[in-house]
Each structure stands twice: as C-alpha cells, then as structure tokens.
Tab-separated table of C-alpha atoms and ligand atoms in Angstrom:
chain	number	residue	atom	x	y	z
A	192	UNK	CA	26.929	58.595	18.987
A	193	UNK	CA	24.417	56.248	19.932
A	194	UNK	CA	25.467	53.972	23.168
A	195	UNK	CA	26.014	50.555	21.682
A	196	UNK	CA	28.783	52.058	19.315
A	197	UNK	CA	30.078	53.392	22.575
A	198	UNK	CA	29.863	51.074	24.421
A	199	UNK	CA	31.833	49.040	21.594
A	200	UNK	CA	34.376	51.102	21.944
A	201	UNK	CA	34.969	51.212	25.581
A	202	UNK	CA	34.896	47.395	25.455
A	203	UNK	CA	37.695	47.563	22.955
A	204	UNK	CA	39.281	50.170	24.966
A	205	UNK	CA	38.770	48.153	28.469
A	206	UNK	CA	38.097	44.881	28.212
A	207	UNK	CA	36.498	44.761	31.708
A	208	UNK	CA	33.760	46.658	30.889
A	209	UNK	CA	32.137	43.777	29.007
A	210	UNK	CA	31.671	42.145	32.457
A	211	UNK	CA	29.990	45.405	33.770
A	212	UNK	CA	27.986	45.282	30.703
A	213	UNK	CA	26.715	41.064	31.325
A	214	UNK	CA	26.560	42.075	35.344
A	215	UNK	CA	24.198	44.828	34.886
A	216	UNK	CA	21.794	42.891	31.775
A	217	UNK	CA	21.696	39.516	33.986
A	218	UNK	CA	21.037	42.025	36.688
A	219	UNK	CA	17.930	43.628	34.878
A	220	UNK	CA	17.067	39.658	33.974
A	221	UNK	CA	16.730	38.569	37.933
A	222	UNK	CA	14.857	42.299	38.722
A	223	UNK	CA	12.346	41.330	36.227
A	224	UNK	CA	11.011	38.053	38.507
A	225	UNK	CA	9.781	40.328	41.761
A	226	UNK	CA	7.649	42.190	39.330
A	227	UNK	CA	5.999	39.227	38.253
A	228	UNK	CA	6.004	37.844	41.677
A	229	UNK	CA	4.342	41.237	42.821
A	230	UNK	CA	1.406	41.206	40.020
A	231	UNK	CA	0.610	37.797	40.129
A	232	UNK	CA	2.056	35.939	43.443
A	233	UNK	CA	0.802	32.273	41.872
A	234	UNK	CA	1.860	31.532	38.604
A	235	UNK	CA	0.587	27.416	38.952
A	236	UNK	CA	-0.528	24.428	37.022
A	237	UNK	CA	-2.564	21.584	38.630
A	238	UNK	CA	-2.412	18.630	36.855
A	239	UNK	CA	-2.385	14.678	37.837
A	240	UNK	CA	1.105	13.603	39.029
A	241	UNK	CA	3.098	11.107	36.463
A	242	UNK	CA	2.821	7.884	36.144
A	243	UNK	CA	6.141	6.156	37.223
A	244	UNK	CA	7.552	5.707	33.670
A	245	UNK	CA	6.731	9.274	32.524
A	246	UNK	CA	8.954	10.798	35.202
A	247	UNK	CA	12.007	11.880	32.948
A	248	UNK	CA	9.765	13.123	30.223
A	249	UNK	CA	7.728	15.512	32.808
A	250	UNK	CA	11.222	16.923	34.338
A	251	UNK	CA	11.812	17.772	31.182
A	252	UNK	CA	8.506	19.541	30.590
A	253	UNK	CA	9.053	21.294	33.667
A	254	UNK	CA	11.932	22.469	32.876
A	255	UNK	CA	11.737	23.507	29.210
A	256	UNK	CA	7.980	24.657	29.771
A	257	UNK	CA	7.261	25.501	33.226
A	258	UNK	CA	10.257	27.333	34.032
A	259	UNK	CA	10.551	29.540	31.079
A	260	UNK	CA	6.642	30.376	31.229
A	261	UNK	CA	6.580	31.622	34.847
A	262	UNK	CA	5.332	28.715	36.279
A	263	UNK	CA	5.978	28.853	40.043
A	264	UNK	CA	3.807	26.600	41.730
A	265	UNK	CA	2.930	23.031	40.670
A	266	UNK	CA	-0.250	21.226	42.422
A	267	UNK	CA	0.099	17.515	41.829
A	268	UNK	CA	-2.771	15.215	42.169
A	269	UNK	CA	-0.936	12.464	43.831
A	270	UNK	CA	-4.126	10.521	45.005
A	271	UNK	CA	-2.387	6.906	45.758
A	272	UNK	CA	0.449	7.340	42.948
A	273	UNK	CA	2.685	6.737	45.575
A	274	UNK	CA	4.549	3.855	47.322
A	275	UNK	CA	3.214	4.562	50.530
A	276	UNK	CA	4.926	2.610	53.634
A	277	UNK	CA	2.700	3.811	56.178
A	278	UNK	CA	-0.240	2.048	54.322
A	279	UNK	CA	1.415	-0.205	51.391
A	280	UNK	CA	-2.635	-1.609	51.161
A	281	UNK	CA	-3.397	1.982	49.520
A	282	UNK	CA	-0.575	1.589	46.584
A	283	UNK	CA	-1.820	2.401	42.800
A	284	UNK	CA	-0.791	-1.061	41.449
A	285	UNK	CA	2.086	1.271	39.841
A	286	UNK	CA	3.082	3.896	41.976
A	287	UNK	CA	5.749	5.964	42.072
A	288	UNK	CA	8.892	5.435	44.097
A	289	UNK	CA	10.966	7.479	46.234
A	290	UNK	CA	13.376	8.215	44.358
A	291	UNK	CA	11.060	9.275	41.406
A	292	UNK	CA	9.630	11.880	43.233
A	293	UNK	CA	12.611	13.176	44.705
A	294	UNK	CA	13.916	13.687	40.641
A	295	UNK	CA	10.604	16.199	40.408
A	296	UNK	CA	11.435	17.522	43.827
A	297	UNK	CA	15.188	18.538	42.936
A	298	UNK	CA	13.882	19.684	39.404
A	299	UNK	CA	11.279	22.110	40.950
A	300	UNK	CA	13.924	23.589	43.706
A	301	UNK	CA	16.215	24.076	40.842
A	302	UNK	CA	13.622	25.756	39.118
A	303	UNK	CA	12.002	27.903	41.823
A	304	UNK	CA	8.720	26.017	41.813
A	305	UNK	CA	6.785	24.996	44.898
A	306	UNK	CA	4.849	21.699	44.703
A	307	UNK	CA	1.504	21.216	46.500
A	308	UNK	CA	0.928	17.477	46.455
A	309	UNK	CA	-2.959	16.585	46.638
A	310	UNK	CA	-4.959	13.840	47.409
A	311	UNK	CA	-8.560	14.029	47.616
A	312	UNK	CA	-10.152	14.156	51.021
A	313	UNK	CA	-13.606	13.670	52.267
A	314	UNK	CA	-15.532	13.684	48.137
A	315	UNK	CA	-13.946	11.796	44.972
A	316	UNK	CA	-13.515	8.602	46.969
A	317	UNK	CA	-14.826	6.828	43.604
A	318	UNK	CA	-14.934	7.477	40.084
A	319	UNK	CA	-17.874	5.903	37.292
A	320	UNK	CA	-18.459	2.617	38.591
A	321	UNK	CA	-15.129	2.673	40.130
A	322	UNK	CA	-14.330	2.617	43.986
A	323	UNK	CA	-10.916	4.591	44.551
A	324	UNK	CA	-8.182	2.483	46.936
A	325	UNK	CA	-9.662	3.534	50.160
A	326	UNK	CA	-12.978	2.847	50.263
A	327	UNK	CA	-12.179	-0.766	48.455
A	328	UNK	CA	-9.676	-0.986	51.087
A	329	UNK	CA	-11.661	0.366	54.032
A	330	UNK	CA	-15.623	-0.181	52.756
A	331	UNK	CA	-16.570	1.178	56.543
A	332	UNK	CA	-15.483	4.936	55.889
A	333	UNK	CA	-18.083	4.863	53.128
A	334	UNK	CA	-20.896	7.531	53.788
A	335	UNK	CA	-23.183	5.887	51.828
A	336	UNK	CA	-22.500	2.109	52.152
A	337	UNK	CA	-26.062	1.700	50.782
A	338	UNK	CA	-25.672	2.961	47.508
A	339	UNK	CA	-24.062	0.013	44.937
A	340	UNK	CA	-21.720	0.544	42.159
A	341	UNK	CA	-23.015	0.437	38.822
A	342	UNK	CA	-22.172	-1.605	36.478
A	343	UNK	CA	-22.204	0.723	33.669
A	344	UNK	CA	-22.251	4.714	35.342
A	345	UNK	CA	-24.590	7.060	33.774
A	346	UNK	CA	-25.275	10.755	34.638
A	347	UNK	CA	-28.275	11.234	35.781
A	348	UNK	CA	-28.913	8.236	38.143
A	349	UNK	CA	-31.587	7.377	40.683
A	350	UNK	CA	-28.997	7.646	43.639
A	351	UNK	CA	-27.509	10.722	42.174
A	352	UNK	CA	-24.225	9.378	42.631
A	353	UNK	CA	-21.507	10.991	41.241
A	354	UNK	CA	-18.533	10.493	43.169
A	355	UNK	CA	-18.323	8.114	46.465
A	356	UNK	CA	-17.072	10.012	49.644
A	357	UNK	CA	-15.829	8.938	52.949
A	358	UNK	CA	-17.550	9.773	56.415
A	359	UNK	CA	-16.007	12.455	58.104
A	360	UNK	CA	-16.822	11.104	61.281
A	361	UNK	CA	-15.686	8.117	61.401
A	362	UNK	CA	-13.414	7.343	64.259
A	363	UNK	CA	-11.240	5.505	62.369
A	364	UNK	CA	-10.413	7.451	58.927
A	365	UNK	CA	-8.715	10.462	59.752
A	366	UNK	CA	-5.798	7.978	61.434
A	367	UNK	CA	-5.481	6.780	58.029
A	368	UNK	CA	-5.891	9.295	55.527
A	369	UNK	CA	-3.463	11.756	57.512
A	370	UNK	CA	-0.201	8.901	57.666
A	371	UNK	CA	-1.219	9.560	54.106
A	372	UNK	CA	-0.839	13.377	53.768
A	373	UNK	CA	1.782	13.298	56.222
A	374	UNK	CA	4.009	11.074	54.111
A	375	UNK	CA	3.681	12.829	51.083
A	376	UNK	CA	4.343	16.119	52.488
A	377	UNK	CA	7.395	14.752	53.784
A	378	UNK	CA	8.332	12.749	50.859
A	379	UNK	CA	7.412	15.986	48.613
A	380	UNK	CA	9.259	18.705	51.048
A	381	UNK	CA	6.107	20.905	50.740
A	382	UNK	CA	4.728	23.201	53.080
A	383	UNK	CA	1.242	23.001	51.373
A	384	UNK	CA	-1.100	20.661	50.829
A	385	UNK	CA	-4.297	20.343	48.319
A	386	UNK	CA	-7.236	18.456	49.705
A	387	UNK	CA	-9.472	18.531	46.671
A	388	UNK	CA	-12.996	18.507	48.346
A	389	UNK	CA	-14.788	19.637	45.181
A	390	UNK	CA	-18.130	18.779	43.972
A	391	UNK	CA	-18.874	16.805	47.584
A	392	UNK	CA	-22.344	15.830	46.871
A	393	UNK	CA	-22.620	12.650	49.590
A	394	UNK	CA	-22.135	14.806	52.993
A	395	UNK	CA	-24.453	14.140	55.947
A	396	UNK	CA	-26.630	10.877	54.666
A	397	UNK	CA	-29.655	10.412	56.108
A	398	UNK	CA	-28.302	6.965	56.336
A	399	UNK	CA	-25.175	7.432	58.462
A	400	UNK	CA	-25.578	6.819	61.930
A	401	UNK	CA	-22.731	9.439	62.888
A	402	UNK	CA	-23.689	12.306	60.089
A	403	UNK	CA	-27.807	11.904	60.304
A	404	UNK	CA	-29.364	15.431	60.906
A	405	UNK	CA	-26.574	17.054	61.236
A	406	UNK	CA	-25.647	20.474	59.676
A	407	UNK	CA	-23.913	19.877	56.245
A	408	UNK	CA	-22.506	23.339	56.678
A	409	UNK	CA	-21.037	22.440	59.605
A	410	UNK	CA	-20.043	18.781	58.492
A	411	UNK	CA	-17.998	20.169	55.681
A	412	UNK	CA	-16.339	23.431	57.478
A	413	UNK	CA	-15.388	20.811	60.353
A	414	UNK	CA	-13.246	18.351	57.816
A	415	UNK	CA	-11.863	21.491	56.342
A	416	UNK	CA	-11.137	22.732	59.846
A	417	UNK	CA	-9.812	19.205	61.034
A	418	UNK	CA	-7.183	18.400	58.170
A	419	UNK	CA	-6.242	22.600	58.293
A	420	UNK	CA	-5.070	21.943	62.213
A	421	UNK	CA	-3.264	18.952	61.259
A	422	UNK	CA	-1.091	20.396	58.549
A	423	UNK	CA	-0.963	23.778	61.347
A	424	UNK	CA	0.537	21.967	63.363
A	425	UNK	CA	4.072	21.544	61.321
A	426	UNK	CA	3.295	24.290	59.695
A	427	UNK	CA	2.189	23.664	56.852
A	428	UNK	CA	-1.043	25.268	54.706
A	429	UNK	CA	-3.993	23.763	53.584
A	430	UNK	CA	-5.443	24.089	49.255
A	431	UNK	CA	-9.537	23.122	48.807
A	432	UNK	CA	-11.401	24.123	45.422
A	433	UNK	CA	-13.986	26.572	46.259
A	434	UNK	CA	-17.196	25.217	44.919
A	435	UNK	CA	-19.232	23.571	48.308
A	436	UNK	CA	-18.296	27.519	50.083
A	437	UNK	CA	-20.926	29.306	47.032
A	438	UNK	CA	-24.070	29.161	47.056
A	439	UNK	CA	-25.135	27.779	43.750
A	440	UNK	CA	-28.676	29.242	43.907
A	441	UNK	CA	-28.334	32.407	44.736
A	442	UNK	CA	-25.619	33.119	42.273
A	443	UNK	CA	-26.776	30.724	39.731
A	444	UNK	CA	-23.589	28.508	39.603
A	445	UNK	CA	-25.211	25.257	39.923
A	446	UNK	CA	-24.303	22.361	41.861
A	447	UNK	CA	-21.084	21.503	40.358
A	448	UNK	CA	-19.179	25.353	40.560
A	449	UNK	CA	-20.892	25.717	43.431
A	450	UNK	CA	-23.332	24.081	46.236
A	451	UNK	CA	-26.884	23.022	45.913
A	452	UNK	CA	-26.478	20.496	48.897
A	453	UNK	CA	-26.367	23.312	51.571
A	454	UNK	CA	-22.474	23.572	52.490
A	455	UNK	CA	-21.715	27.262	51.263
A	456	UNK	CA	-22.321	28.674	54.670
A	457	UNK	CA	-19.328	26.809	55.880
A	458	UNK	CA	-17.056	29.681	53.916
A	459	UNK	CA	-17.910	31.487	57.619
A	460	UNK	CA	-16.930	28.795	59.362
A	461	UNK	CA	-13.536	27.536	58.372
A	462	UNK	CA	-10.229	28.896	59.035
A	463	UNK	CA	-9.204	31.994	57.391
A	464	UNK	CA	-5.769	30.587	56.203
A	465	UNK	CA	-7.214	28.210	53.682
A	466	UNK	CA	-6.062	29.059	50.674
A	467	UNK	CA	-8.990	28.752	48.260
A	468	UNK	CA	-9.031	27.336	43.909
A	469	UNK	CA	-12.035	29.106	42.655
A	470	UNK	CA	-12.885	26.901	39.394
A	471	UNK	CA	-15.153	28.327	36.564
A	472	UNK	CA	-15.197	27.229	33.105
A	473	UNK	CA	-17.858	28.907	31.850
A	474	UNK	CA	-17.875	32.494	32.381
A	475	UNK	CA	-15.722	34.857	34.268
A	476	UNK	CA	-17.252	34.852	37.699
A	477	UNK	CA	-16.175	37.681	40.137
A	478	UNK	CA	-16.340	35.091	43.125
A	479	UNK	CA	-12.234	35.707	43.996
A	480	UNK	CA	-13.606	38.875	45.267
A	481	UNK	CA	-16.447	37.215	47.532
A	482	UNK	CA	-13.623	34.878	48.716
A	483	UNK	CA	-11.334	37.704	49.790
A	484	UNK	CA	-13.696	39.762	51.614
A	485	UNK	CA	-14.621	36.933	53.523
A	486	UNK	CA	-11.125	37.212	54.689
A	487	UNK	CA	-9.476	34.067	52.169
A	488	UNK	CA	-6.814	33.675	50.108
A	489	UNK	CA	-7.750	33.190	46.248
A	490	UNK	CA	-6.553	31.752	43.470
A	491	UNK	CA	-8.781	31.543	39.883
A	492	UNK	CA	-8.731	29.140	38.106
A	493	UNK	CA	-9.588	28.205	34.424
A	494	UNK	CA	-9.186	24.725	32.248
A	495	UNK	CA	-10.222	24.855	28.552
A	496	UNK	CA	-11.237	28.233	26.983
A	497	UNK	CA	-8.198	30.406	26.299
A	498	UNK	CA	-10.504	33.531	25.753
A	499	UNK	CA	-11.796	32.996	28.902
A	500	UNK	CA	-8.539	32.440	31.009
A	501	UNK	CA	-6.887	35.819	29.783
A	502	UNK	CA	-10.557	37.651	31.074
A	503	UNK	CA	-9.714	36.005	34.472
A	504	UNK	CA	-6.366	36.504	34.689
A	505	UNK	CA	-6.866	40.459	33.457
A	506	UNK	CA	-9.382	40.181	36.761
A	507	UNK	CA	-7.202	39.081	38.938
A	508	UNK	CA	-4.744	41.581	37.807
A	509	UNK	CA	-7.620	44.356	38.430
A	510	UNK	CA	-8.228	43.052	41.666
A	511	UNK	CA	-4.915	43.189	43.241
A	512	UNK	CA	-4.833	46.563	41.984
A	513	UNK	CA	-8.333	48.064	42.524
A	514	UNK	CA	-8.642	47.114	46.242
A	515	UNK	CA	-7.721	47.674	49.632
A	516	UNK	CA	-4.129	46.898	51.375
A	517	UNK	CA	-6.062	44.737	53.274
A	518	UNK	CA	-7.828	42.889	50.166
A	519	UNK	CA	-4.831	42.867	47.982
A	520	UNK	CA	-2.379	40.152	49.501
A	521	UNK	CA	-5.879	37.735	49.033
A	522	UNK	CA	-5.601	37.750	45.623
A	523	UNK	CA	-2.978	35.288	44.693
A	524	UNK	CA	-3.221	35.002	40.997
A	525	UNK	CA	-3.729	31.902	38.509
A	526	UNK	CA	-3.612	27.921	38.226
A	527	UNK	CA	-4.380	26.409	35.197
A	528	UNK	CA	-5.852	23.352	35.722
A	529	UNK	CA	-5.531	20.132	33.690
A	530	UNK	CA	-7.582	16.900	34.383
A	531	UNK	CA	-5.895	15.104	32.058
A	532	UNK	CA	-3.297	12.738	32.885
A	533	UNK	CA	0.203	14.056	32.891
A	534	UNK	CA	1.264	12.454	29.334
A	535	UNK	CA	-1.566	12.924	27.479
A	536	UNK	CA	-1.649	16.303	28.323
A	537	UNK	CA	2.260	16.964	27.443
A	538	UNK	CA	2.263	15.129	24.009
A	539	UNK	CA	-0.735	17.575	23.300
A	540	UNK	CA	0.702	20.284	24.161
A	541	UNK	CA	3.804	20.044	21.546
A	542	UNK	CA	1.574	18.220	19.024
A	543	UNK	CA	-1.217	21.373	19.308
A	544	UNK	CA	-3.896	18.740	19.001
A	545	UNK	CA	-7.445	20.634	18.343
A	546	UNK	CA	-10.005	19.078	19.816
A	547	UNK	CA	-12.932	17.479	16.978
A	548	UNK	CA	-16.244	19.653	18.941
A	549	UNK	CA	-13.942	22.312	20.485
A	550	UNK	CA	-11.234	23.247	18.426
A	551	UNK	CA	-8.687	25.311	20.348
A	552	UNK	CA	-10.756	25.541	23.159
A	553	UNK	CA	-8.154	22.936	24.821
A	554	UNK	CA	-6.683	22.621	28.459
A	555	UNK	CA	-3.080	22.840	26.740
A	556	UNK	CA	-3.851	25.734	24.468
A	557	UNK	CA	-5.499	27.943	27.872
A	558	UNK	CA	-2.142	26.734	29.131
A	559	UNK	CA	0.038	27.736	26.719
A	560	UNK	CA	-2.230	31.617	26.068
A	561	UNK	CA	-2.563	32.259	29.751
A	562	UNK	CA	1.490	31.824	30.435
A	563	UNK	CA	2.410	33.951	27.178
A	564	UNK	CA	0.019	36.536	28.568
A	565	UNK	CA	1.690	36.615	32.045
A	566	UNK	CA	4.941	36.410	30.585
A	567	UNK	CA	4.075	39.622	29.126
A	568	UNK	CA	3.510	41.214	32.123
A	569	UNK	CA	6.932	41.272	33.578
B	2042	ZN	ZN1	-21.153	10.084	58.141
C-alpha cells in the first residue's frame, strides 16, 4: 500500500491525524528557509525608493514578488525622498511622508525583509548637469566649486566631470549629512545603512584648500571610517559599493568597476565590518574573494545580463563552500541591483518588456532568473 492511501485511511479512521499531517508539511515548509538562509545569507534587491504615490503599488510588489522569491533584504536608495525635519531645506519637492514609509516598514517585518536605506555620501552629489539638494543647498561642501555645470552634460568632458561630490573635510558637512542618516535609520528601523560611494572620481582636488596633496587613499578610507563610527556607535552597520577599494589597472576593471584615481589601497585601511556591494556587469569577476581575504564582508552584485547573474550567484555558492571557516561567513550572497526608478522597473517586470538593443538582457529579467535560480536551491 503506498502511504497516501494510508494515510487516507487513517484520516478517515482518526480525524486528528489530518492535523499531524498539515503540522508536519508546514513544518517541512518553515525548515526549508534556514537552508536558504545557510547557502546564500543575502537574498537582496537595491533599487531607488518610491515615489510617494507609488507606495501601495510597491507593498504590493513586495509582497507578491519579493516575499515569495526569497527576497530578504531590500536596499533603498532614499537620497532626499524623504520629509526630513532635521533639514526640511534638503526635501525632494515630493518626498515621502512618515507614514508612507512606515507602510513599507510594517510590510517588510511582516515579510522577513530587512531594509538598508541609502543615501549617497561623499560622490553622486550631482547628476548630468544637475546639482543634487545638498550641494544646491550648501554650494560650500562642494570639492570642486570651480568646475560649472553644463548646460547640456556630455561624456567625455574637459573637466571629466561625472558626478559632483562633497568635501570630506569640511567642518561643516558631516553635522549635516549625519541628522540625515540618523533620521532615516530611525524613521526606517534599520540597523544598516548604504552609503553609496561608488564611482568617486572628485576626491582630493588640487583645488581644495583642506584636501590639496593629500593621500586619496587615505581621504576615501577616512569618510568610510568616519560615517562607519557614527552608525557604530548605535550599533548599526555600514553598506559602500566596492569599486574605489580595486585597483582598476592592475586587474583591468577600469575606472568605473574599479579605481583609476588612486583610492584602492584604502580596502587596507577601513574598518573590517563594512559590508562591501561588489558591482560587475560585464563579466564574472572573482573580486568577492579578494574582498574576503582582506578580511570583508561581500555581497555580488549583478544588474542586466541574466546569463551572467546565475555565473555569479553559482560563484558565490562555490565560495561559501570551497573555503575556509574563517572565509565562509564573508561571503554573503546576492543583490540585484536596479537603477531604475521603482515604477518603471515594476510595470516592466509584469509587462516582460525586452529592451530594442538588448533584448532580455534587462534589470527585471536578471531579477526575475536570479530569484527562480535561488529559489531552487532550497
Ligand atoms: Zn576637500
């Protein structure tokens, strides 16, 4: 007799056995989740936060998507989406509220997801021929005050700007931009915070009285090592991509996955408890395992190639298995990011929009592989 017929029949014989028989299946259900947890500790998605009046509709991605896939941590660029009270001068002309952002906070916790809210620190401070809120709002953090907004931006350009960035020594800034990290880590309930700091390109000007001839190495590593005390100190964790800590000659990356403006040697210089986004789009690079053996944590991260996102996450699998005890807790798993804004990216991900040069190779469609794949793996 094969055991569902029996098991039929001791139903019909005891009716109480049915509830053994959901107990133990839920059961099996909740043991599945420490596997996953144990494989792959980050399961995440980084993408921009919502605009006020997409708030509903992104709860409900998050729960019908998110949830179901895996998805365990959420990094939200927040940036100045938020009705800040500690400086109301820094606002998004629409921001979101409070109470907004306490409906993704309760919809997360209900859903076992941890947010890490992000704005970007020290690089990114503009965007084009766009200044971001706080260098419009406070022109004398700008590290290079010298160098004019276009009109129209084009890549190349004789300053080689590419994104505005603030001067990390200023006196005044950190007063400012930490009431800003503060309040959304309280407003957010998280215990870790993304700082960005990719693709810093203006660090050390010659121009700057405070930054002139010094070390860019040590310029960058001390920022890191100055916003990673102040979250320490309630004890909370600090997120940076990993490009300015490789050295983009000597591996090839380039100066966008990695540093041609001589910061890489700060990955010996900054805290061990940073918790590193290694970014490539291109290719698989093995740089988690340079980021673990220099005693970080490491997550990988991929954006538009599907192909290439299952390669990294098989990696990252391999890693955690193939190393030391010591190595293995380092290598935290996956975030797919998404730079995008939060509707665009949603309605493309249930319309399965191709893209006209790329076809699938899409943000949503990486998504959407890399989470069936991981799925699999419980
Ligand atoms: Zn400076």
């Amino acid at each position: 007799m094969n055991i569902s017929l029996y098991l039929i029949m001791l139903i019909r014989k005891k009716p109480t056995t049915l509830l053994f028989c959901i107990a133990f299946f839920v059961n099996l259900n909740l043991a599945a989740q420490p596997g996953l947890d144990s494989l792959l500790p980050v399961r995440g998605l980084a993408i921009a936060a919502p605009p006020p009046h997409f708030v509903d509709s992104f709860n409900l991605f998050i729960e019908k998507e998110l949830a179901p896939k895996n998805v365990n941590t959420l990094i939200l660029r927040v940036d100045y989406n938020y009705q800040f009270t500690s400086h109301p001068e820094l606002r998004d002309s629409t921001a979101l509220s409070k109470e907004q952002v306490k409906k993704i906070v309760a919809v997360c916790r209900t859903n076992n997801i941890r947010i890490i809210p992000q704005i970007n620190l020290l690089g990114h401070q503009s965007w084009a021929n766009r200044t971001n809120n706080l260098l419009r709002q406070y022109p004398e953090f700008d590290e290079t005050p010298e160098v004019k907004m276009p009109e129209v931006y084009k890549w190349p350009n004789a300053d080689s700007l590419y994104c505005k960035s603030y001067c990390p020594l200023h006196p005044k800034v950190h007063a400012v931009v930490f009431a800003l990290v503060d309040e959304i880590m309280d407003v957010f309930e998280a215990d870790a915070f993304h700082a960005g700091m990719d693709e810093v390109f203006y660090i050390g000007s010659p121009n700057c009285p405070r930054c002139k001839g010094k070390d860019k190495a040590d310029l960058f590593a001390g920022e890191v090592t100055r916003i990673r005390n102040h979250l320490a100190n309630k004890g909370r964790e600090l997120w940076i991509w990993g490009d300015r800590l490789l050295d983009g000659y000597a591996t090839g990356l380039g100066m966008w996955e990695a540093s041609h403006n001589e910061t890489h040697t700060a990955i010996d210089l900054i805290p061990k408890d940073v918790v590193i986004c290694d970014w490539h789009y291109e290719r698989a690079d093995k740089t988690a395992v340079y980021f673990a053996m220099k005693g970080l944590r490491v997550a990988t991260c991929p954006w538009r190639n599907p192909s290439l996102a299952i390669t990294q996450l098989n990696d990252m699998i391999a890693f955690r298995k193939e190393s030391t005890k010591q190595m293995q807790p380092r290598f935290l798993g996956m975030v797919q990011t998404v730079w995008s804004g939060a509707p665009g990216f949603v309605r493309d991900y249930y319309s399965g929009r191709t893209d006209p040069q790329r076809g699938n190779n899409t943000p949503h469609e990486t998504f959407r592989r890399l989470f069936a794949e991981i799925s699999l793996q419980k």
